[in-house]
C-alpha positions as a printed NumPy array, in Angstrom:
array([[261.778, 131.663, 167.226],
       [262.008, 127.934, 166.53 ],
       [262.993, 126.932, 163.023],
       [262.164, 123.384, 161.999],
       [263.553, 121.764, 158.872],
       [260.938, 120.187, 156.612],
       [260.689, 116.416, 156.695],
       [262.717, 114.573, 154.098],
       [261.15 , 112.111, 151.687],
       [262.345, 109.178, 153.787],
       [260.793, 110.666, 156.92 ],
       [257.503, 111.125, 155.121],
       [257.497, 107.545, 153.83 ],
       [258.3  , 106.175, 157.292],
       [255.584, 108.363, 158.819],
       [253.055, 107.231, 156.239],
       [254.014, 103.612, 156.867],
       [253.566, 104.008, 160.626],
       [250.174, 105.656, 160.14 ],
       [249.099, 102.89 , 157.746],
       [250.194, 100.111, 160.124],
       [248.435, 101.856, 163.028],
       [245.251, 102.195, 160.982],
       [245.325,  98.509, 160.006],
       [245.876,  97.408, 163.621],
       [243.113,  99.71 , 164.877],
       [240.649,  98.466, 162.244],
       [241.483,  94.796, 162.916],
       [241.202,  95.211, 166.7  ],
       [237.953,  97.171, 166.439],
       [236.392,  94.524, 164.197],
       [237.683,  91.78 , 166.503],
       [236.379,  93.288, 169.741],
       [233.255,  95.184, 168.675],
       [231.861,  93.526, 165.545],
       [232.851,  89.863, 165.877],
       [230.668,  89.058, 168.924],
       [227.594,  89.9  , 166.836],
       [228.519,  87.501, 164.014],
       [227.518,  83.848, 164.205],
       [230.349,  81.728, 165.621],
       [230.133,  79.314, 162.668],
       [230.752,  82.08 , 160.125],
       [233.946,  81.788, 158.056],
       [235.201,  85.207, 159.19 ],
       [236.016,  83.827, 162.64 ],
       [238.997,  81.908, 161.264],
       [240.801,  85.229, 160.582],
       [240.719,  86.297, 164.243],
       [242.344,  84.971, 167.417],
       [240.201,  83.766, 170.345],
       [238.596,  86.558, 172.379],
       [240.803,  85.934, 175.415],
       [243.707,  87.413, 173.455],
       [241.733,  90.642, 172.947],
       [242.538,  91.472, 176.562],
       [245.864,  89.666, 176.947],
       [247.668,  91.241, 173.974],
       [246.971,  94.906, 174.873],
       [247.773,  94.144, 178.525],
       [251.121,  92.587, 177.593],
       [251.876,  95.493, 175.249],
       [251.047,  97.989, 178.006],
       [253.258,  96.184, 180.507],
       [256.13 ,  96.109, 178.013],
       [255.637,  99.816, 177.353],
       [255.757, 100.562, 181.076],
       [258.863,  98.395, 181.42 ],
       [260.706, 100.227, 178.641],
       [259.642, 103.645, 179.938],
       [260.861, 102.69 , 183.414],
       [264.152, 101.4  , 182.024],
       [264.627, 104.584, 180.007],
       [263.929, 106.817, 183.012],
       [266.305, 104.756, 185.154],
       [269.021, 104.979, 182.501],
       [268.639, 108.761, 182.139],
       [268.674, 109.281, 185.902],
       [271.794, 107.145, 186.378],
       [273.542, 108.836, 183.461],
       [272.756, 112.324, 184.765],
       [273.945, 111.27 , 188.214],
       [277.314, 110.235, 186.751],
       [277.595, 113.537, 184.874],
       [276.936, 115.566, 188.026],
       [279.539, 113.529, 189.947],
       [282.13 , 114.227, 187.229],
       [281.498, 117.981, 187.33 ],
       [281.901, 118.185, 191.112]])
């Protein structure tokens, strides 16, 4: 049986903050990619959004950075476990 301690107040605040930031980013990106093309290009709302080319470039760069960090983490764990197995032999 797995016993899990309840989240502390700080954990809940951090979790709520992360959810709020994620919701804001999702709403902004959705409006930018889906709604903005249907609004006249001279409308004042366009000044609050980056050019459309960034709608592809930013998620692509974020995905590449994520893959880089995941690869670095896996490499680190594999090298560390290799050192531990060499010490035990």
